[in-house]
Short mmCIF file of C-alpha atoms in Angstrom, two decimals:
data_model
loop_
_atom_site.label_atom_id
_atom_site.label_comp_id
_atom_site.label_asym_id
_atom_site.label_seq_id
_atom_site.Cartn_x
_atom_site.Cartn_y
_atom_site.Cartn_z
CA UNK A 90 4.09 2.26 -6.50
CA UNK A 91 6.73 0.69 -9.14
CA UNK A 92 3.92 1.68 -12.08
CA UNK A 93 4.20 5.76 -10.98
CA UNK A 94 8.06 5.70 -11.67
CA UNK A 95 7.49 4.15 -15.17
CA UNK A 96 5.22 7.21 -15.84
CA UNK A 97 7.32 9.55 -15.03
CA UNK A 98 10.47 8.30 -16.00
CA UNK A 99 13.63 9.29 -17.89
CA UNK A 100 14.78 6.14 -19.01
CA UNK A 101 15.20 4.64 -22.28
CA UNK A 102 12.71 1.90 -20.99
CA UNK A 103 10.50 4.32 -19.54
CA UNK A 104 10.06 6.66 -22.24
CA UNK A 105 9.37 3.91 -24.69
CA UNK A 106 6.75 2.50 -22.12
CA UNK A 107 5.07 6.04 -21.72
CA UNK A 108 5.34 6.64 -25.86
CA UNK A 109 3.15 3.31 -26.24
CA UNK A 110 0.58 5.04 -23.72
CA UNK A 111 0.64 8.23 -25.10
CA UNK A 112 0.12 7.41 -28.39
CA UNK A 113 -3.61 5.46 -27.96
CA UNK A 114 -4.48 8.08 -24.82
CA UNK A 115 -8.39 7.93 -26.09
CA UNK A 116 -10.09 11.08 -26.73
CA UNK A 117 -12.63 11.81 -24.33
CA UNK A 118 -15.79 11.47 -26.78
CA UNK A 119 -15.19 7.81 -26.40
CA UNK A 120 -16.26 7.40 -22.78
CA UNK A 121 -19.67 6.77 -21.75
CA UNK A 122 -20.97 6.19 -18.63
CA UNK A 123 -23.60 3.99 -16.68
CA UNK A 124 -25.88 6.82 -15.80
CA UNK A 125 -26.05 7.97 -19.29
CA UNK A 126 -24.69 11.39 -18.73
CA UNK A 127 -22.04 13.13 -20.71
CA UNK A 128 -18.20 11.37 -19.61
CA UNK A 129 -16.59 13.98 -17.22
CA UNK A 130 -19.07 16.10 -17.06
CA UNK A 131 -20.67 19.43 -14.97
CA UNK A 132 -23.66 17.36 -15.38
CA UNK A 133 -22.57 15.11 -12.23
CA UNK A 134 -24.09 15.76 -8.65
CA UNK A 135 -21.59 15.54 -5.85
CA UNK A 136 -23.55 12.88 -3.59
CA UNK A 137 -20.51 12.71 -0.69
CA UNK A 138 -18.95 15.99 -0.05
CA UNK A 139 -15.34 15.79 1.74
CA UNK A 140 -15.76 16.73 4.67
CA UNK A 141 -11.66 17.05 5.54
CA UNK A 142 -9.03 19.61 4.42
CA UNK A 143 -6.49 17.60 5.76
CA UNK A 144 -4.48 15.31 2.84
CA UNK A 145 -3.51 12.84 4.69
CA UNK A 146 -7.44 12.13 5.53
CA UNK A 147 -8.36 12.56 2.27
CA UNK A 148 -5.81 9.93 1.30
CA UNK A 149 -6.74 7.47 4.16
CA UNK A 150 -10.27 8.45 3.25
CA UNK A 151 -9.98 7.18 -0.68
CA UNK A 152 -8.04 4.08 0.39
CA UNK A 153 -10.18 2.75 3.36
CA UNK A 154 -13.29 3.17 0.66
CA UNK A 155 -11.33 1.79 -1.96
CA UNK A 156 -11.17 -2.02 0.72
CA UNK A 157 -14.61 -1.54 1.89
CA UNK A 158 -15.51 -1.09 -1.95
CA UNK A 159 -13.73 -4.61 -2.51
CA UNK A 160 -15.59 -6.13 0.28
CA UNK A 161 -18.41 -5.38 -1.01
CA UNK A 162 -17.65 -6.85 -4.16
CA UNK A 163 -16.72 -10.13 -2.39
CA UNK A 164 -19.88 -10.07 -0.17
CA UNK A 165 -22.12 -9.36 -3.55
CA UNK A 166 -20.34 -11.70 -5.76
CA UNK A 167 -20.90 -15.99 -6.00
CA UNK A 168 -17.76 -16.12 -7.32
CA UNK A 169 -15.33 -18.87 -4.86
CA UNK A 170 -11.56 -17.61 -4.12
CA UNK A 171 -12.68 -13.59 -4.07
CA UNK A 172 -10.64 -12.41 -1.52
CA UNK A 173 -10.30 -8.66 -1.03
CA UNK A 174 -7.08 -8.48 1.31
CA UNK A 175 -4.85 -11.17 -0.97
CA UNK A 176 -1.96 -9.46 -2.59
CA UNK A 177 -3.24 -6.05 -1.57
CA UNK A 178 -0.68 -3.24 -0.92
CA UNK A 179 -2.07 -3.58 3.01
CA UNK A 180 -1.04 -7.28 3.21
CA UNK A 181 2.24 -6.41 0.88
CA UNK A 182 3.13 -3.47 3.57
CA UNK A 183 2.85 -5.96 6.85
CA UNK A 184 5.16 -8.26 5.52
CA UNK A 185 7.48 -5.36 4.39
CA UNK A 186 7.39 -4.21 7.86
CA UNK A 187 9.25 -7.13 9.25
CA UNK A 188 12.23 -6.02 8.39
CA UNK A 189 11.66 -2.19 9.75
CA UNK A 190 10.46 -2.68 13.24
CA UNK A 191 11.48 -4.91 16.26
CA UNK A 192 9.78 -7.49 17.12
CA UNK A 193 7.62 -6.89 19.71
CA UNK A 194 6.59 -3.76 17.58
CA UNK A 195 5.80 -6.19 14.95
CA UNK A 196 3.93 -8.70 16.33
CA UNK A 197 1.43 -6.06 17.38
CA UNK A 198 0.78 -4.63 13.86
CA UNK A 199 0.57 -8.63 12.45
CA UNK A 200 -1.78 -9.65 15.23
CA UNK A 201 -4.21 -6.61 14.15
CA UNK A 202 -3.86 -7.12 10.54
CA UNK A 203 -4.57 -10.93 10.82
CA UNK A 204 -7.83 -10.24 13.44
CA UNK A 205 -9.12 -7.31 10.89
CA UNK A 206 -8.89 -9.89 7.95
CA UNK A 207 -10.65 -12.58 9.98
CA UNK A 208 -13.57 -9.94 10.60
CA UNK A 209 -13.73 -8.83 6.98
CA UNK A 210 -13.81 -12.57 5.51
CA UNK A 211 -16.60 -13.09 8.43
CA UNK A 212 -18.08 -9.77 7.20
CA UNK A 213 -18.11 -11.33 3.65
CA UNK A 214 -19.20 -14.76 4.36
CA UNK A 215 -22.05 -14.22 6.97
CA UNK A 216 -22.44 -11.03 7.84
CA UNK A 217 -21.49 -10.88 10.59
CA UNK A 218 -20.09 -7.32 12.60
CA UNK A 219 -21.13 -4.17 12.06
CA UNK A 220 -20.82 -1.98 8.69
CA UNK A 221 -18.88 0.76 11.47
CA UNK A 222 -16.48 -1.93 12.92
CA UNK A 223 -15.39 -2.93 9.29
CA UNK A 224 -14.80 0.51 7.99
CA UNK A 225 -12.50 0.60 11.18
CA UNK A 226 -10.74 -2.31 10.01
CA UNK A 227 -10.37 -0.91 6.64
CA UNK A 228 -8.81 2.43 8.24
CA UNK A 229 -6.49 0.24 10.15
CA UNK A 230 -5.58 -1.54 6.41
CA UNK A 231 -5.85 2.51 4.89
CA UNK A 232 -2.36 3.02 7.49
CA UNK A 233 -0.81 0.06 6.46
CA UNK A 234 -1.25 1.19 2.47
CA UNK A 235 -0.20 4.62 3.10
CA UNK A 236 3.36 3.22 5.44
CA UNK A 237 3.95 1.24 1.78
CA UNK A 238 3.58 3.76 -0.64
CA UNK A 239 5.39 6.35 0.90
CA UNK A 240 8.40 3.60 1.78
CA UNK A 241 7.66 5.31 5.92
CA UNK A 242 6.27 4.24 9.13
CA UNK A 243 4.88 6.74 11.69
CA UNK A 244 7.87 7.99 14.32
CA UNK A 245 4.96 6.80 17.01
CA UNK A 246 3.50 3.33 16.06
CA UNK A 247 0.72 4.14 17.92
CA UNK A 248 -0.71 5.73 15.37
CA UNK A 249 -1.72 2.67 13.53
CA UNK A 250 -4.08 1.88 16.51
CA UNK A 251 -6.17 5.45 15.98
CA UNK A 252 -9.48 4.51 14.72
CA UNK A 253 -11.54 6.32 12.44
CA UNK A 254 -13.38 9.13 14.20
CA UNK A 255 -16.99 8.87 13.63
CA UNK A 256 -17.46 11.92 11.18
CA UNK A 257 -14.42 9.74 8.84
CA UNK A 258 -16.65 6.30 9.53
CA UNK A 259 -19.63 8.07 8.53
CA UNK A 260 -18.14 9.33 4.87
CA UNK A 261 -16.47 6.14 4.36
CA UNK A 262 -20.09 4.58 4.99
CA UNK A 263 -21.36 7.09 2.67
CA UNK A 264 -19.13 6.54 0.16
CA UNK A 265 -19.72 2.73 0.46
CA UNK A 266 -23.45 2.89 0.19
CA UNK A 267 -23.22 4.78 -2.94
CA UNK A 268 -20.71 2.39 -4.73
CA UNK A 269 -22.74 -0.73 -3.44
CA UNK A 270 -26.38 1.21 -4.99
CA UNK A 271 -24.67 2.93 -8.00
CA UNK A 272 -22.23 0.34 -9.27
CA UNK A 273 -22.39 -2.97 -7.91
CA UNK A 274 -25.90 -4.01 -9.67
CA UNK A 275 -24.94 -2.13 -13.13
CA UNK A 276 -21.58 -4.29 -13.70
CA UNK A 277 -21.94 -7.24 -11.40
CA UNK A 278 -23.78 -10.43 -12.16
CA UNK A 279 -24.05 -13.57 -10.13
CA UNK A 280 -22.07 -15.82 -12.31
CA UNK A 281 -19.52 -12.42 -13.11
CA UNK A 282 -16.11 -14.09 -12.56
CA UNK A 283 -14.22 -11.48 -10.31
CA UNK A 284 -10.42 -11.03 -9.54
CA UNK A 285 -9.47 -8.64 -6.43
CA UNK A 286 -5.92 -7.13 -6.47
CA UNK A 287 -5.25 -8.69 -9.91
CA UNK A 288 -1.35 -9.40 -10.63
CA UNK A 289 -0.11 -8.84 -13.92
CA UNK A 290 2.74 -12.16 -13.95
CA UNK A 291 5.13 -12.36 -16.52
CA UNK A 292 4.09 -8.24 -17.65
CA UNK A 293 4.38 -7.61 -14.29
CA UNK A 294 8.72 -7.95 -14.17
CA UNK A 295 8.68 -5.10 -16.66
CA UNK A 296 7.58 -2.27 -14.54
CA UNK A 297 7.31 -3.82 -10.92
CA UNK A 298 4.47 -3.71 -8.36
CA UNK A 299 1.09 -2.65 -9.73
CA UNK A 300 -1.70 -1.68 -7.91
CA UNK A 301 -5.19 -2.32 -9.97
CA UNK A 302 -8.35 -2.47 -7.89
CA UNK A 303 -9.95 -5.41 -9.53
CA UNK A 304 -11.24 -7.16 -12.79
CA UNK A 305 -15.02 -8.43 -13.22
CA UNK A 306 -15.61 -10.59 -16.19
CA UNK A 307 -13.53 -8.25 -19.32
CA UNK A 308 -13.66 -4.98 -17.76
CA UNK A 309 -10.57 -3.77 -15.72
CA UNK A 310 -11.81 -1.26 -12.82
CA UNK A 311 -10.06 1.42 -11.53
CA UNK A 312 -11.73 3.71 -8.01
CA UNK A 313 -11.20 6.65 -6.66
CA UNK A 314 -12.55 9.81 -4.56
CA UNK A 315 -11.30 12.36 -6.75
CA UNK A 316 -13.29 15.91 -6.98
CA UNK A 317 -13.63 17.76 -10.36
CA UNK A 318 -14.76 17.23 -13.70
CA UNK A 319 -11.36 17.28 -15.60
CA UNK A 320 -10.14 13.56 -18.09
CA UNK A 321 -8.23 11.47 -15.39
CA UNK A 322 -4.90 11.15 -17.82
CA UNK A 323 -3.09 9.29 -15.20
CA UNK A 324 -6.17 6.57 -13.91
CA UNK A 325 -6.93 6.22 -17.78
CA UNK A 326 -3.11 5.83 -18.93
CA UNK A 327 -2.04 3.48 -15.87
CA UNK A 328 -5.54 1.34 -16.86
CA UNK A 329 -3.90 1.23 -20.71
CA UNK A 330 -1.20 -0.03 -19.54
CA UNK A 331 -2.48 -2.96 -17.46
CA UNK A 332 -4.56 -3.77 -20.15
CA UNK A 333 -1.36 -4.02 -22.84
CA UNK A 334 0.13 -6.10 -19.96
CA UNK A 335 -1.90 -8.47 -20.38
CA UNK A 336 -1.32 -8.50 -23.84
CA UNK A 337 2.26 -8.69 -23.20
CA UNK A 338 1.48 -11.97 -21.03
CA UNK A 339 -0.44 -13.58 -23.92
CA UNK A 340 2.82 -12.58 -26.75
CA UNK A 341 4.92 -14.52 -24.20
CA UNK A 342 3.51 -17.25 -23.04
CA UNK A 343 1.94 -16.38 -19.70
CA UNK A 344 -1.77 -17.11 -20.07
CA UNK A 345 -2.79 -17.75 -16.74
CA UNK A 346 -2.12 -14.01 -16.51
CA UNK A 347 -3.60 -12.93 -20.00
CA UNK A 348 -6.86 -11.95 -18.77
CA UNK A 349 -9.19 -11.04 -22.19
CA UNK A 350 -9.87 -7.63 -21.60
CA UNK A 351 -12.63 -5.58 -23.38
CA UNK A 352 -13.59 -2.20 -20.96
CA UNK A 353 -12.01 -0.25 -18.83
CA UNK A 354 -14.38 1.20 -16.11
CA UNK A 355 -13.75 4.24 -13.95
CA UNK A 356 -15.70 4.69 -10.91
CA UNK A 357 -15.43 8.33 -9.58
CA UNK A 358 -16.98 7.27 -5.56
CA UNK A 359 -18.03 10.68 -4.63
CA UNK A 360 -20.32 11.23 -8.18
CA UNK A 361 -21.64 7.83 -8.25
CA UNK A 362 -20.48 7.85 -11.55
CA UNK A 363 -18.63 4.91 -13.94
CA UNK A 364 -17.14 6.16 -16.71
CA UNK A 365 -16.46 3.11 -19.11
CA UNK A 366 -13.93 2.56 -22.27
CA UNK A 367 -14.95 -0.14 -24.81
CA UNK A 368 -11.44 -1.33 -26.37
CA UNK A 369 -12.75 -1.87 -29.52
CA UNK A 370 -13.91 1.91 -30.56
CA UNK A 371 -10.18 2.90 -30.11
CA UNK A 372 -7.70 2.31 -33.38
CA UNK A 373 -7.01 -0.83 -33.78
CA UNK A 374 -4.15 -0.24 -35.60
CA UNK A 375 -2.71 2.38 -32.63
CA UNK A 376 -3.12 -0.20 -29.62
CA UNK A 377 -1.58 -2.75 -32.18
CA UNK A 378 1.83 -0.09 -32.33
CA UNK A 379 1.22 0.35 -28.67
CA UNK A 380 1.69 -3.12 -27.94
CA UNK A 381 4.81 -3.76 -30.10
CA UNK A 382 6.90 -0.93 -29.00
CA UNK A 383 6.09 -2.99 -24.98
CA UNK A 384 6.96 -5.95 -26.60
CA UNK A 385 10.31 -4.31 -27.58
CA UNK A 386 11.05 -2.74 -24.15
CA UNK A 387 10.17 -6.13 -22.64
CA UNK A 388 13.08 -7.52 -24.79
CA UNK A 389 15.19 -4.72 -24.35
CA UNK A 390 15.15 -5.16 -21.04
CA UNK A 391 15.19 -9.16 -20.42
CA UNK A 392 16.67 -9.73 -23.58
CA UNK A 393 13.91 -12.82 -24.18
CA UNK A 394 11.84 -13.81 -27.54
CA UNK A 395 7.90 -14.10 -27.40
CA UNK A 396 6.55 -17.07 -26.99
CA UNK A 397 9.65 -18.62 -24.83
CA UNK A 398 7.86 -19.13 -22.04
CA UNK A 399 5.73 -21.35 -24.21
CA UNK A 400 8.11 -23.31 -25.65
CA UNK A 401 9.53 -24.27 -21.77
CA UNK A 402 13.27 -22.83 -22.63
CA UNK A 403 15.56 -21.84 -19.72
CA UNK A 404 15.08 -17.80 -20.63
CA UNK A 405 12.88 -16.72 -17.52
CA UNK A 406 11.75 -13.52 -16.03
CA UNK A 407 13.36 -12.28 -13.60
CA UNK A 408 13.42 -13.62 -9.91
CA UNK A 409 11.39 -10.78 -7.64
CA UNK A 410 13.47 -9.36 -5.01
CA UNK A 411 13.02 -10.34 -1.35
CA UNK A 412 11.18 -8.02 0.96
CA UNK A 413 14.60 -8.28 2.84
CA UNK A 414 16.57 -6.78 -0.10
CA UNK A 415 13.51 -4.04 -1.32
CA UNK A 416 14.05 -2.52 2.14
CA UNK A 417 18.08 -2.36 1.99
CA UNK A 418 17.77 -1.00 -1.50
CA UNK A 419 15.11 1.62 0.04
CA UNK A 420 17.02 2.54 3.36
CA UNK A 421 20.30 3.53 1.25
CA UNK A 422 18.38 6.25 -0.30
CA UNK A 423 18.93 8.42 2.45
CA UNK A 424 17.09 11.22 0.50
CA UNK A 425 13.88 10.88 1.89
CA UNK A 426 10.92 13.06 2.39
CA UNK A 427 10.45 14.11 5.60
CA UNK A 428 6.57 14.30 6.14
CA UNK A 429 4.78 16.78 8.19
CA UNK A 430 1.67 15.11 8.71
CA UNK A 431 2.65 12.79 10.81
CA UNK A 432 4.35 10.07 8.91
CA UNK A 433 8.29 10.66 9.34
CA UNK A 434 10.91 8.67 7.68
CA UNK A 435 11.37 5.08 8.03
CA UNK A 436 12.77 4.79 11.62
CA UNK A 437 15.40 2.59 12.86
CA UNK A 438 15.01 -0.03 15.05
CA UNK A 439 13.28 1.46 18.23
CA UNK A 440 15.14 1.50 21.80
CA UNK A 441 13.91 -1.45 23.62
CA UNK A 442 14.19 -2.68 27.30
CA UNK A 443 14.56 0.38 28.30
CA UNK A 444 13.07 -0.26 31.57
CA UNK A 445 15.77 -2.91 32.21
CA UNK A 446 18.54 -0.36 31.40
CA UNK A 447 16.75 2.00 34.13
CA UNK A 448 16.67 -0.60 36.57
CA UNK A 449 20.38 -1.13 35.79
CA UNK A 450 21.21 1.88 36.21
CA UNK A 451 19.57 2.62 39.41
CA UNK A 452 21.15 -0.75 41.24
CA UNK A 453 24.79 0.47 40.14
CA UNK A 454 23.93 3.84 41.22
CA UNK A 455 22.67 2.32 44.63
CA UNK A 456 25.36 0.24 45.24
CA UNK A 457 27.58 2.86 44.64
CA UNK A 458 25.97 4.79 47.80
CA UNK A 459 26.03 1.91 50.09
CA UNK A 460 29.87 1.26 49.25
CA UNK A 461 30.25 5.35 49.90
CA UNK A 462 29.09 4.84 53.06
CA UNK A 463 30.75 1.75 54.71
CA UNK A 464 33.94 3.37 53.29
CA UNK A 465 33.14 6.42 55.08
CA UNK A 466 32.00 4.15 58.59
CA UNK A 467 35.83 2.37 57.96
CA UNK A 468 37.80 5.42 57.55
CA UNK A 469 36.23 7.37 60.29
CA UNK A 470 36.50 4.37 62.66
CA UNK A 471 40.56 4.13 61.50
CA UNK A 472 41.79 7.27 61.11
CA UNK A 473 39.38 9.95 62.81
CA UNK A 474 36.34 12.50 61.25
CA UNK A 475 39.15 14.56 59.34
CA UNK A 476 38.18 15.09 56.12
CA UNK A 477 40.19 17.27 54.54
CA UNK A 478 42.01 16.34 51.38
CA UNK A 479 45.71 16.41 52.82
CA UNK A 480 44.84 14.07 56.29
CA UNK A 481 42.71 11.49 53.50
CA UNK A 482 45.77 11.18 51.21
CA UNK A 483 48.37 11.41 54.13
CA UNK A 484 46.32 8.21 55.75
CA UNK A 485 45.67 6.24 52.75
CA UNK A 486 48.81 7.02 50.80
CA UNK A 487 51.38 8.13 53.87
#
């Protein structure tokens, strides 16, 4: 994603970006969590065990819990509009996909994304299926995440249509379960206002596409399936920096995006565990400096004034760039890497009609014969069964 470049970055922009996060990184004292244990602790029991060595699984693994997490959320919650498949990186990747496979190839994947989203928003609204046949669905949406991070599509499209074997539905359930006894009744209330796949607007055109997992009421959450113990730099530092995004948002203007943030929340899936951040026992006077030096790399960049949104001048962010013109910007980098477990780089457009070109190929090829052999039935009837090289070009040539 856009927000992993800014992190590790070498650009003027970027390094002023990553000095704002570095200098209110929280020390790890700070966190508590729900449980009441000490914040990245030994003290945490491992209640889902992986149960692959493979990476890619592992990856397709935290993802698919990472939707069925969100459904859940949507299922649990009262709140109206809580949609867990609108703007996420699955629904970003099938429209990206347009322009990288033929048609027919295309219309496949979009008429199994749109079927698994009407299942999931049956899932949310009735109940409806089975908890199996939607952790299928969110494997299906797990392939379509991993095709958009990685800017690659499998060589064999295939693959997308591999379900889940049942050992992978049955630690995705497991990992579900957890989050929906462990977390979902400690942060979520009835009335708790939720926003799935939150986008950051106006902060947003300063460091591209993020990927947050949600907001519920003032605490930004962040989930994963990581194992160990160690402080999660990266989750925390990425969660700083959607929070000072949204403080960007409110310095210019953009307060349908300035949501009021208080806590970040870290849910570790495999522990049960949420590690939470209350804003206000860091400095004060840090996230301040933290926020000004954005505010400067936002002007640097867009050369615009705080508060011009506001005041309705012509200064704007700037326009997004089609999907069209993301994937010719992507497909020039022709340094791409070439992944051995099973996703390959981003193929061109497949050989199609193939069958017709057999067909083709065998009528000229047959026609060819039948001409061989009323030529043959001519010549022998006109000038004799003498074959031989000299009497054919001595009676057709003279």
């Amino acid at each position: 994603m856009a927000l992993d470049s800014y992190l590790r970055g070498t650009s003027p922009v970027d390094e002023m970006i990553m000095s704002a996060i570095d200098g209110i990184i929280p020390e790890k004292r700070l966190f508590s969590t729900i449980s009441g244990r000490e914040a990245f602790s030994q003290n945490y029991n491992l209640c889902v065990e992986p149960k692959s060595k493979s990476d890619m699984t592992s990856t397709l693994i935290e993802l698919a819990f990472r939707y069925i997490a969100k459904i859940l959320v949507c299922a649990y919650s009262n709140h109206i509009n809580c949609d867990p498949l609108e703007y996420s990186v699955a629904s970003r990747s099938i429209e990206n996909l347009k322009w990288r496979l033929s048609g027919e190839y295309y219309d496949e994947l979009k008429e199994r994304f749109d079927y698994g989203v009407m299942r999931v928003n049956d899932y949310i609204e009735t109940g409806e299926d089975s908890s199996e046949n939607i952790v299928q669905h969110c494997w299906f949406f797990a392939k379509l995440d991993i095709c958009y991070r990685r800017g690659a599509v499998p060589s064999d499209i295939g693959q997308f249509f591999q379900p889940a074997t049942d050992e992978e539905v049955r630690e995705v359930l497991a990992l579900g379960m957890k989050f929906r006894r462990s977390f979902i009744p400690s942060v979520i209330k009835p009335t708790s206002k939720i926003i799935i796949n939150p986008q950051f607007g106006f902060g947003e055109y300063l460091i591209g596409e993020v990927d947050c997992d949600m907001i519920i009421d003032n605490t930004i959450v962040d989930l994963r399936t990581d194992i160990g113990h160690g402080f999660p730099y990266e989750r925390v530092a990425k969660s700083l920096l959607y929070y000072l995004l949204t403080e960007v948002n409110s310095e210019f203007g953009d307060t349908d995006s300035a949501f009021p943030i208080r806590r970040l929340a870290f849910y570790s899936g495999r522990y049960g565990e949420t590690e939470v951040l209350f804003l206000e026992d860091m400095s004060g006077d840090e996230l301040s400096k933290a926020l000004e030096k954005i505010i400067i790399a936002t002007e640097a960049k867009y050369k615009v004034k705080k508060h011009k949104i506001d005041e309705r001048e012509e200064i704007k962010p700037p326009t997004r760039k089609t999907e069209r013109e993301n994937f010719l910007d992507e497909y020039d980098d022709r340094e791409r890497e070439d992944y051995n477990d099973g996703y390959n780089k981003i193929v061109k457009e497949k050989p199609h009609h193939i069958f017709r070109k057999i067909l083709i190929f065998l009528i000229v090829i047959s026609l060819l014969v039948v001409a061989f052999f009323y030529a043959k039935e001519w010549y022998t009837s006109t000038y004799g069964a003498d074959y031989s090289l000299n009497s054919i070009l001595h009676n057709l040539f003279g």
